[in-house]
């Protein structure tokens, strides 16, 4: 698939997501996920899933990465890379898609890169997964 992102930026996003996966706190599911987002500044922010003994309090890697970026002052997120460590990389869950849509450059235009632990990746757009996000 074509991309507006440079090969260097994709490389950095993918390797940051893979490394972040190693920091997941997933003692209940055993399913570790890492994510990396790139803000408008082109800085990268990592996230990993953080589980809790009260299972419903778990936060996905994607949201941790987005909140990390927003807490650092970013308001636009151009791209996200996600590594779930599976042969067929898992796309973001519905809740994370809605959170990602909040910070997309314009409707649906955020790049979503799914990658394996070996660094293979495939790129799509947020609108491929969530064509009609909720908005007020
Ligand atoms: N998880 C994510 O981190 N991202 C997703 O998009 C889906 C699921 C996490 C949550 C939980 O810690 C584990 O994967 C199993 O659901």
GROMACS .gro file of N, CA and C and ligand atoms in nm:
model
  424
    1UNK      N    1   0.085  -0.121   0.000
    1UNK     CA    2   0.000   0.000   0.000
    1UNK      C    3   0.088   0.126   0.000
    2UNK      N    4   0.044   0.231  -0.069
    2UNK     CA    5   0.123   0.354  -0.074
    2UNK      C    6   0.116   0.426   0.060
    3UNK      N    7   0.217   0.504   0.087
    3UNK     CA    8   0.222   0.576   0.214
    3UNK      C    9   0.279   0.715   0.194
    4UNK      N   10   0.232   0.808   0.278
    4UNK     CA   11   0.292   0.942   0.277
    4UNK      C   12   0.404   0.948   0.379
    5UNK      N   13   0.420   0.845   0.456
    5UNK     CA   14   0.523   0.843   0.559
    5UNK      C   15   0.654   0.794   0.499
    6UNK      N   16   0.765   0.852   0.544
    6UNK     CA   17   0.895   0.807   0.492
    6UNK      C   18   0.927   0.669   0.550
    7UNK      N   19   1.015   0.598   0.479
    7UNK     CA   20   1.057   0.465   0.526
    7UNK      C   21   1.122   0.478   0.664
    8UNK      N   22   1.193   0.588   0.685
    8UNK     CA   23   1.261   0.607   0.814
    8UNK      C   24   1.160   0.622   0.928
    9UNK      N   25   1.054   0.699   0.903
    9UNK     CA   26   0.952   0.718   1.007
    9UNK      C   27   0.879   0.587   1.034
   10UNK      N   28   0.847   0.513   0.929
   10UNK     CA   29   0.779   0.384   0.951
   10UNK      C   30   0.869   0.291   1.032
   11UNK      N   31   0.996   0.288   0.999
   11UNK     CA   32   1.093   0.206   1.075
   11UNK      C   33   1.093   0.242   1.222
   12UNK      N   34   1.095   0.371   1.250
   12UNK     CA   35   1.098   0.417   1.390
   12UNK      C   36   0.968   0.382   1.461
   13UNK      N   37   0.855   0.402   1.392
   13UNK     CA   38   0.726   0.369   1.454
   13UNK      C   39   0.719   0.219   1.486
   14UNK      N   40   0.759   0.138   1.389
   14UNK     CA   41   0.750  -0.008   1.405
   14UNK      C   42   0.843  -0.054   1.518
   15UNK      N   43   0.967  -0.005   1.519
   15UNK     CA   44   1.058  -0.055   1.623
   15UNK      C   45   1.019  -0.002   1.761
   16UNK      N   46   0.961   0.118   1.766
   16UNK     CA   47   0.915   0.170   1.897
   16UNK      C   48   0.797   0.087   1.949
   17UNK      N   49   0.706   0.048   1.860
   17UNK     CA   50   0.592  -0.036   1.902
   17UNK      C   51   0.639  -0.174   1.949
   18UNK      N   52   0.735  -0.231   1.877
   18UNK     CA   53   0.786  -0.363   1.916
   18UNK      C   54   0.853  -0.356   2.054
   19UNK      N   55   0.933  -0.252   2.074
   19UNK     CA   56   1.000  -0.237   2.204
   19UNK      C   57   0.899  -0.212   2.316
   20UNK      N   58   0.799  -0.130   2.287
   20UNK     CA   59   0.697  -0.098   2.389
   20UNK      C   60   0.623  -0.224   2.432
   21UNK      N   61   0.602  -0.316   2.338
   21UNK     CA   62   0.532  -0.441   2.370
   21UNK      C   63   0.603  -0.515   2.484
   22UNK      N   64   0.734  -0.504   2.487
   22UNK     CA   65   0.812  -0.568   2.593
   22UNK      C   66   0.786  -0.510   2.731
   23UNK      N   67   0.723  -0.394   2.736
   23UNK     CA   68   0.693  -0.329   2.865
   23UNK      C   69   0.546  -0.344   2.904
   24UNK      N   70   0.470  -0.424   2.827
   24UNK     CA   71   0.328  -0.445   2.861
   24UNK      C   72   0.315  -0.507   3.000
   25UNK      N   73   0.207  -0.471   3.068
   25UNK     CA   74   0.174  -0.534   3.196
   25UNK      C   75   0.047  -0.614   3.172
   26UNK      N   76   0.064  -0.743   3.140
   26UNK     CA   77  -0.050  -0.825   3.099
   26UNK      C   78  -0.050  -0.961   3.170
   27UNK      N   79  -0.048  -0.960   3.306
   27UNK     CA   80  -0.039  -1.087   3.378
   27UNK      C   81  -0.167  -1.170   3.371
   28UNK      N   82  -0.281  -1.108   3.336
   28UNK     CA   83  -0.409  -1.180   3.338
   28UNK      C   84  -0.438  -1.245   3.204
   29UNK      N   85  -0.418  -1.171   3.095
   29UNK     CA   86  -0.447  -1.228   2.963
   29UNK      C   87  -0.323  -1.293   2.902
   30UNK      N   88  -0.205  -1.248   2.941
   30UNK     CA   89  -0.084  -1.296   2.877
   30UNK      C   90  -0.069  -1.243   2.734
   31UNK      N   91  -0.154  -1.147   2.695
   31UNK     CA   92  -0.152  -1.092   2.559
   31UNK      C   93  -0.091  -0.952   2.563
   32UNK      N   94   0.034  -0.943   2.524
   32UNK     CA   95   0.107  -0.816   2.531
   32UNK      C   96   0.095  -0.740   2.400
   33UNK      N   97   0.068  -0.612   2.411
   33UNK     CA   98   0.054  -0.526   2.292
   33UNK      C   99   0.142  -0.402   2.312
   34UNK      N  100   0.208  -0.361   2.205
   34UNK     CA  101   0.285  -0.237   2.208
   34UNK      C  102   0.234  -0.144   2.100
   35UNK      N  103   0.243  -0.015   2.125
   35UNK     CA  104   0.198   0.084   2.026
   35UNK      C  105   0.293   0.203   2.028
   36UNK      N  106   0.297   0.272   1.915
   36UNK     CA  107   0.374   0.397   1.905
   36UNK      C  108   0.294   0.492   1.818
   37UNK      N  109   0.277   0.615   1.865
   37UNK     CA  110   0.209   0.715   1.783
   37UNK      C  111   0.305   0.827   1.748
   38UNK      N  112   0.282   0.889   1.633
   38UNK     CA  113   0.359   1.006   1.593
   38UNK      C  114   0.268   1.128   1.594
   39UNK      N  115   0.307   1.228   1.673
   39UNK     CA  116   0.229   1.351   1.681
   39UNK      C  117   0.262   1.445   1.566
   40UNK      N  118   0.193   1.559   1.564
   40UNK     CA  119   0.217   1.659   1.459
   40UNK      C  120   0.362   1.706   1.458
   41UNK      N  121   0.423   1.709   1.576
   41UNK     CA  122   0.563   1.753   1.590
   41UNK      C  123   0.661   1.651   1.531
   42UNK      N  124   0.608   1.534   1.497
   42UNK     CA  125   0.686   1.419   1.449
   42UNK      C  126   0.761   1.349   1.561
   43UNK      N  127   0.737   1.390   1.686
   43UNK     CA  128   0.788   1.312   1.800
   43UNK      C  129   0.706   1.185   1.813
   44UNK      N  130   0.769   1.080   1.867
   44UNK     CA  131   0.703   0.951   1.888
   44UNK      C  132   0.673   0.930   2.036
   45UNK      N  133   0.562   0.863   2.062
   45UNK     CA  134   0.520   0.833   2.200
   45UNK      C  135   0.478   0.687   2.205
   46UNK      N  136   0.530   0.616   2.303
   46UNK     CA  137   0.503   0.473   2.314
   46UNK      C  138   0.391   0.445   2.412
   47UNK      N  139   0.333   0.326   2.399
   47UNK     CA  140   0.233   0.279   2.495
   47UNK      C  141   0.231   0.127   2.494
   48UNK      N  142   0.188   0.070   2.604
   48UNK     CA  143   0.170  -0.076   2.614
   48UNK      C  144   0.044  -0.100   2.696
   49UNK      N  145  -0.018  -0.217   2.677
   49UNK     CA  146  -0.139  -0.242   2.756
   49UNK      C  147  -0.106  -0.259   2.903
   50UNK      N  148  -0.194  -0.205   2.987
   50UNK     CA  149  -0.176  -0.211   3.132
   50UNK      C  150  -0.303  -0.273   3.191
   51UNK      N  151  -0.288  -0.396   3.243
   51UNK     CA  152  -0.405  -0.468   3.296
   51UNK      C  153  -0.419  -0.443   3.446
   52UNK      N  154  -0.532  -0.491   3.499
   52UNK     CA  155  -0.561  -0.472   3.640
   52UNK      C  156  -0.636  -0.594   3.693
   53UNK      N  157  -0.619  -0.624   3.823
   53UNK     CA  158  -0.691  -0.735   3.887
   53UNK      C  159  -0.842  -0.716   3.872
   54UNK      N  160  -0.887  -0.592   3.867
   54UNK     CA  161  -1.026  -0.562   3.831
   54UNK      C  162  -1.027  -0.545   3.679
   55UNK      N  163  -1.051  -0.655   3.608
   55UNK     CA  164  -1.018  -0.667   3.465
   55UNK      C  165  -1.063  -0.548   3.379
   56UNK      N  166  -1.183  -0.496   3.410
   56UNK     CA  167  -1.240  -0.391   3.326
   56UNK      C  168  -1.161  -0.261   3.329
   57UNK      N  169  -1.069  -0.249   3.422
   57UNK     CA  170  -0.989  -0.125   3.431
   57UNK      C  171  -0.869  -0.128   3.337
   58UNK      N  172  -0.851  -0.239   3.270
   58UNK     CA  173  -0.740  -0.252   3.173
   58UNK      C  174  -0.747  -0.141   3.068
   59UNK      N  175  -0.630  -0.090   3.030
   59UNK     CA  176  -0.623   0.007   2.920
   59UNK      C  177  -0.535  -0.051   2.810
   60UNK      N  178  -0.585  -0.043   2.687
   60UNK     CA  179  -0.513  -0.096   2.571
   60UNK      C  180  -0.388  -0.012   2.540
   61UNK      N  181  -0.294  -0.077   2.473
   61UNK     CA  182  -0.169  -0.012   2.433
   61UNK      C  183  -0.194   0.114   2.350
   62UNK      N  184  -0.291   0.108   2.260
   62UNK     CA  185  -0.318   0.221   2.171
   62UNK      C  186  -0.358   0.345   2.251
   63UNK      N  187  -0.448   0.323   2.349
   63UNK     CA  188  -0.492   0.440   2.427
   63UNK      C  189  -0.382   0.493   2.517
   64UNK      N  190  -0.300   0.403   2.571
   64UNK     CA  191  -0.187   0.449   2.653
   64UNK      C  192  -0.095   0.537   2.568
   65UNK      N  193  -0.069   0.495   2.444
   65UNK     CA  194   0.020   0.573   2.356
   65UNK      C  195  -0.043   0.708   2.321
   66UNK      N  196  -0.174   0.708   2.290
   66UNK     CA  197  -0.242   0.834   2.256
   66UNK      C  198  -0.240   0.928   2.377
   67UNK      N  199  -0.271   0.876   2.495
   67UNK     CA  200  -0.276   0.962   2.614
   67UNK      C  201  -0.136   1.014   2.648
   68UNK      N  202  -0.036   0.933   2.625
   68UNK     CA  203   0.102   0.975   2.645
   68UNK      C  204   0.132   1.095   2.554
   69UNK      N  205   0.093   1.085   2.426
   69UNK     CA  206   0.117   1.194   2.331
   69UNK      C  207   0.041   1.320   2.372
   70UNK      N  208  -0.086   1.304   2.408
   70UNK     CA  209  -0.169   1.420   2.443
   70UNK      C  210  -0.116   1.486   2.570
   71UNK      N  211  -0.072   1.403   2.665
   71UNK     CA  212  -0.017   1.458   2.790
   71UNK      C  213   0.113   1.533   2.766
   72UNK      N  214   0.178   1.504   2.651
   72UNK     CA  215   0.300   1.577   2.615
   72UNK      C  216   0.269   1.697   2.524
   73UNK      N  217   0.142   1.727   2.507
   73UNK     CA  218   0.105   1.849   2.434
   73UNK      C  219   0.058   1.828   2.292
   74UNK      N  220   0.064   1.706   2.241
   74UNK     CA  221   0.019   1.682   2.102
   74UNK      C  222  -0.134   1.688   2.097
   75UNK      N  223  -0.186   1.739   1.987
   75UNK     CA  224  -0.332   1.740   1.967
   75UNK      C  225  -0.370   1.675   1.835
   76UNK      N  226  -0.271   1.648   1.752
   76UNK     CA  227  -0.294   1.579   1.624
   76UNK      C  228  -0.202   1.458   1.620
   77UNK      N  229  -0.257   1.345   1.585
   77UNK     CA  230  -0.175   1.225   1.572
   77UNK      C  231  -0.180   1.179   1.426
   78UNK      N  232  -0.061   1.175   1.366
   78UNK     CA  233  -0.054   1.146   1.222
   78UNK      C  234  -0.051   0.996   1.194
   79UNK      N  235   0.004   0.919   1.287
   79UNK     CA  236   0.022   0.776   1.259
   79UNK      C  237   0.032   0.698   1.388
   80UNK      N  238  -0.009   0.571   1.379
   80UNK     CA  239   0.009   0.479   1.492
   80UNK      C  240   0.060   0.346   1.438
   81UNK      N  241   0.155   0.286   1.509
   81UNK     CA  242   0.199   0.149   1.480
   81UNK      C  243   0.163   0.063   1.599
   82UNK      N  244   0.119  -0.060   1.571
   82UNK     CA  245   0.073  -0.150   1.676
   82UNK      C  246   0.136  -0.287   1.654
   83UNK      N  247   0.189  -0.344   1.763
   83UNK     CA  248   0.246  -0.479   1.756
   83UNK      C  249   0.180  -0.565   1.862
   84UNK      N  250   0.109  -0.671   1.817
   84UNK     CA  251   0.041  -0.760   1.912
   84UNK      C  252   0.115  -0.894   1.925
   85UNK      N  253   0.226  -0.907   1.855
   85UNK     CA  254   0.306  -1.029   1.871
   85UNK      C  255   0.245  -1.152   1.807
   86UNK      N  256   0.139  -1.134   1.729
   86UNK     CA  257   0.071  -1.247   1.665
   86UNK      C  258   0.108  -1.252   1.517
   87UNK      N  259   0.089  -1.370   1.456
   87UNK     CA  260   0.125  -1.386   1.315
   87UNK      C  261   0.043  -1.289   1.229
   88UNK      N  262  -0.085  -1.281   1.261
   88UNK     CA  263  -0.172  -1.184   1.194
   88UNK      C  264  -0.199  -1.073   1.293
   89UNK      N  265  -0.132  -0.958   1.276
   89UNK     CA  266  -0.141  -0.852   1.378
   89UNK      C  267  -0.285  -0.807   1.403
   90UNK      N  268  -0.315  -0.784   1.531
   90UNK     CA  269  -0.452  -0.746   1.569
   90UNK      C  270  -0.474  -0.597   1.545
   91UNK      N  271  -0.586  -0.560   1.483
   91UNK     CA  272  -0.618  -0.417   1.467
   91UNK      C  273  -0.668  -0.361   1.599
   92UNK      N  274  -0.673  -0.227   1.612
   92UNK     CA  275  -0.721  -0.166   1.737
   92UNK      C  276  -0.867  -0.204   1.765
   93UNK      N  277  -0.902  -0.215   1.893
   93UNK     CA  278  -1.041  -0.245   1.930
   93UNK      C  279  -1.128  -0.122   1.902
   94UNK      N  280  -1.259  -0.141   1.908
   94UNK     CA  281  -1.353  -0.032   1.876
   94UNK      C  282  -1.335   0.090   1.964
   95UNK      N  283  -1.312   0.069   2.093
   95UNK     CA  284  -1.295   0.183   2.183
   95UNK      C  285  -1.171   0.263   2.144
   96UNK      N  286  -1.063   0.193   2.111
   96UNK     CA  287  -0.940   0.264   2.072
   96UNK      C  288  -0.959   0.337   1.939
   97UNK      N  289  -1.035   0.279   1.847
   97UNK     CA  290  -1.060   0.348   1.719
   97UNK      C  291  -1.129   0.482   1.743
   98UNK      N  292  -1.228   0.483   1.832
   98UNK     CA  293  -1.298   0.609   1.861
   98UNK      C  294  -1.204   0.711   1.925
   99UNK      N  295  -1.116   0.665   2.013
   99UNK     CA  296  -1.019   0.756   2.077
   99UNK      C  297  -0.920   0.808   1.973
  100UNK      N  298  -0.876   0.720   1.883
  100UNK     CA  299  -0.784   0.764   1.777
  100UNK      C  300  -0.851   0.869   1.688
  101UNK      N  301  -0.980   0.849   1.657
  101UNK     CA  302  -1.052   0.942   1.568
  101UNK      C  303  -1.054   1.084   1.625
  102UNK      N  304  -1.054   1.094   1.757
  102UNK     CA  305  -1.056   1.226   1.823
  102UNK      C  306  -0.935   1.311   1.781
  103UNK      N  307  -0.823   1.245   1.753
  103UNK     CA  308  -0.697   1.317   1.729
  103UNK      C  309  -0.645   1.299   1.586
  104UNK      N  310  -0.731   1.249   1.497
  104UNK     CA  311  -0.689   1.231   1.357
  104UNK      C  312  -0.671   1.367   1.291
  105UNK      N  313  -0.575   1.380   1.199
  105UNK     CA  314  -0.550   1.508   1.132
  105UNK      C  315  -0.677   1.562   1.064
  106UNK      N  316  -0.743   1.482   0.985
  106UNK     CA  317  -0.878   1.512   0.940
  106UNK      C  318  -0.948   1.378   0.927
  107UNK      N  319  -1.077   1.381   0.916
  107UNK     CA  320  -1.152   1.258   0.933
  107UNK      C  321  -1.090   1.137   0.863
  108UNK      N  322  -1.047   1.042   0.943
  108UNK     CA  323  -1.001   0.914   0.889
  108UNK      C  324  -0.861   0.912   0.832
  109UNK      N  325  -0.790   1.026   0.834
  109UNK     CA  326  -0.664   1.031   0.759
  109UNK      C  327  -0.543   0.983   0.838
  110UNK      N  328  -0.562   0.931   0.955
  110UNK     CA  329  -0.448   0.881   1.033
  110UNK      C  330  -0.398   0.748   0.973
  111UNK      N  331  -0.266   0.734   0.964
  111UNK     CA  332  -0.209   0.608   0.917
  111UNK      C  333  -0.208   0.506   1.031
  112UNK      N  334  -0.253   0.385   1.002
  112UNK     CA  335  -0.254   0.276   1.102
  112UNK      C  336  -0.163   0.166   1.048
  113UNK      N  337  -0.055   0.140   1.119
  113UNK     CA  338   0.044   0.042   1.075
  113UNK      C  339   0.040  -0.078   1.170
  114UNK      N  340   0.003  -0.192   1.119
  114UNK     CA  341   0.003  -0.314   1.200
  114UNK      C  342   0.132  -0.389   1.171
  115UNK      N  343   0.202  -0.431   1.277
  115UNK     CA  344   0.330  -0.496   1.252
  115UNK      C  345   0.347  -0.623   1.335
  116UNK      N  346   0.435  -0.708   1.287
  116UNK     CA  347   0.470  -0.829   1.361
  116UNK      C  348   0.594  -0.801   1.446
  117UNK      N  349   0.624  -0.895   1.534
  117UNK     CA  350   0.744  -0.880   1.619
  117UNK      C  351   0.871  -0.886   1.537
  118UNK      N  352   0.860  -0.938   1.414
  118UNK     CA  353   0.978  -0.945   1.326
  118UNK      C  354   0.996  -0.818   1.243
  119UNK      N  355   0.903  -0.724   1.255
  119UNK     CA  356   0.917  -0.597   1.184
  119UNK      C  357   0.848  -0.592   1.050
  120UNK      N  358   0.772  -0.697   1.012
  120UNK     CA  359   0.691  -0.687   0.890
  120UNK      C  360   0.572  -0.598   0.922
  121UNK      N  361   0.529  -0.518   0.824
  121UNK     CA  362   0.420  -0.425   0.853
  121UNK      C  363   0.329  -0.407   0.734
  122UNK      N  364   0.209  -0.361   0.763
  122UNK     CA  365   0.113  -0.325   0.659
  122UNK      C  366   0.043  -0.197   0.705
  123UNK      N  367   0.022  -0.107   0.609
  123UNK     CA  368  -0.036   0.023   0.644
  123UNK      C  369  -0.178   0.036   0.589
  124UNK      N  370  -0.263   0.095   0.671
  124UNK     CA  371  -0.397   0.133   0.623
  124UNK      C  372  -0.433   0.265   0.689
  125UNK      N  373  -0.559   0.305   0.670
  125UNK     CA  374  -0.605   0.433   0.726
  125UNK      C  375  -0.706   0.405   0.835
  126UNK      N  376  -0.716   0.499   0.926
  126UNK     CA  377  -0.815   0.484   1.033
  126UNK      C  378  -0.956   0.465   0.977
  127UNK      N  379  -0.986   0.536   0.867
  127UNK     CA  380  -1.120   0.526   0.808
  127UNK      C  381  -1.150   0.387   0.753
  128UNK      N  382  -1.045   0.305   0.727
  128UNK     CA  383  -1.070   0.167   0.685
  128UNK      C  384  -1.137   0.088   0.797
  129UNK      N  385  -1.103   0.123   0.920
  129UNK     CA  386  -1.156   0.050   1.036
  129UNK      C  387  -1.279   0.117   1.095
  130UNK      N  388  -1.280   0.251   1.094
  130UNK     CA  389  -1.391   0.325   1.154
  130UNK      C  390  -1.433   0.437   1.058
  131UNK      N  391  -1.518   0.402   0.960
  131UNK     CA  392  -1.556   0.503   0.859
  131UNK      C  393  -1.642   0.615   0.915
  132UNK      N  394  -1.717   0.589   1.021
  132UNK     CA  395  -1.806   0.692   1.075
  132UNK      C  396  -1.792   0.702   1.226
  133UNK      N  397  -1.685   0.768   1.273
  133UNK     CA  398  -1.668   0.785   1.418
  133UNK      C  399  -1.778   0.873   1.475
  134UNK      N  400  -1.807   0.856   1.600
  134UNK     CA  401  -1.903   0.944   1.668
  134UNK      C  402  -1.839   1.082   1.682
  135UNK      N  403  -1.919   1.188   1.656
  135UNK     CA  404  -1.871   1.323   1.690
  135UNK      C  405  -1.990   1.407   1.731
  136UNK      N  406  -1.963   1.508   1.812
  136UNK     CA  407  -2.070   1.594   1.864
  136UNK      C  408  -2.102   1.704   1.763
  137LIG     N1  409  -0.553  -0.501   2.391
  137LIG     C1  410  -0.481  -0.394   2.344
  137LIG     O1  411  -0.384  -0.350   2.408
  137LIG     N2  412  -0.521  -0.338   2.227
  137LIG     C2  413  -0.630  -0.377   2.155
  137LIG     O2  414  -0.664  -0.313   2.055
  137LIG     C3  415  -0.707  -0.493   2.196
  137LIG     C4  416  -0.666  -0.558   2.322
  137LIG     C5  417  -0.512  -0.562   2.518
  137LIG     C6  418  -0.610  -0.543   2.630
  137LIG     C7  419  -0.579  -0.662   2.718
  137LIG     O3  420  -0.474  -0.628   2.806
  137LIG     C8  421  -0.529  -0.768   2.622
  137LIG     O4  422  -0.497  -0.701   2.501
  137LIG     C9  423  -0.629  -0.879   2.592
  137LIG     O5  424  -0.750  -0.827   2.552
   0.00000   0.00000   0.00000
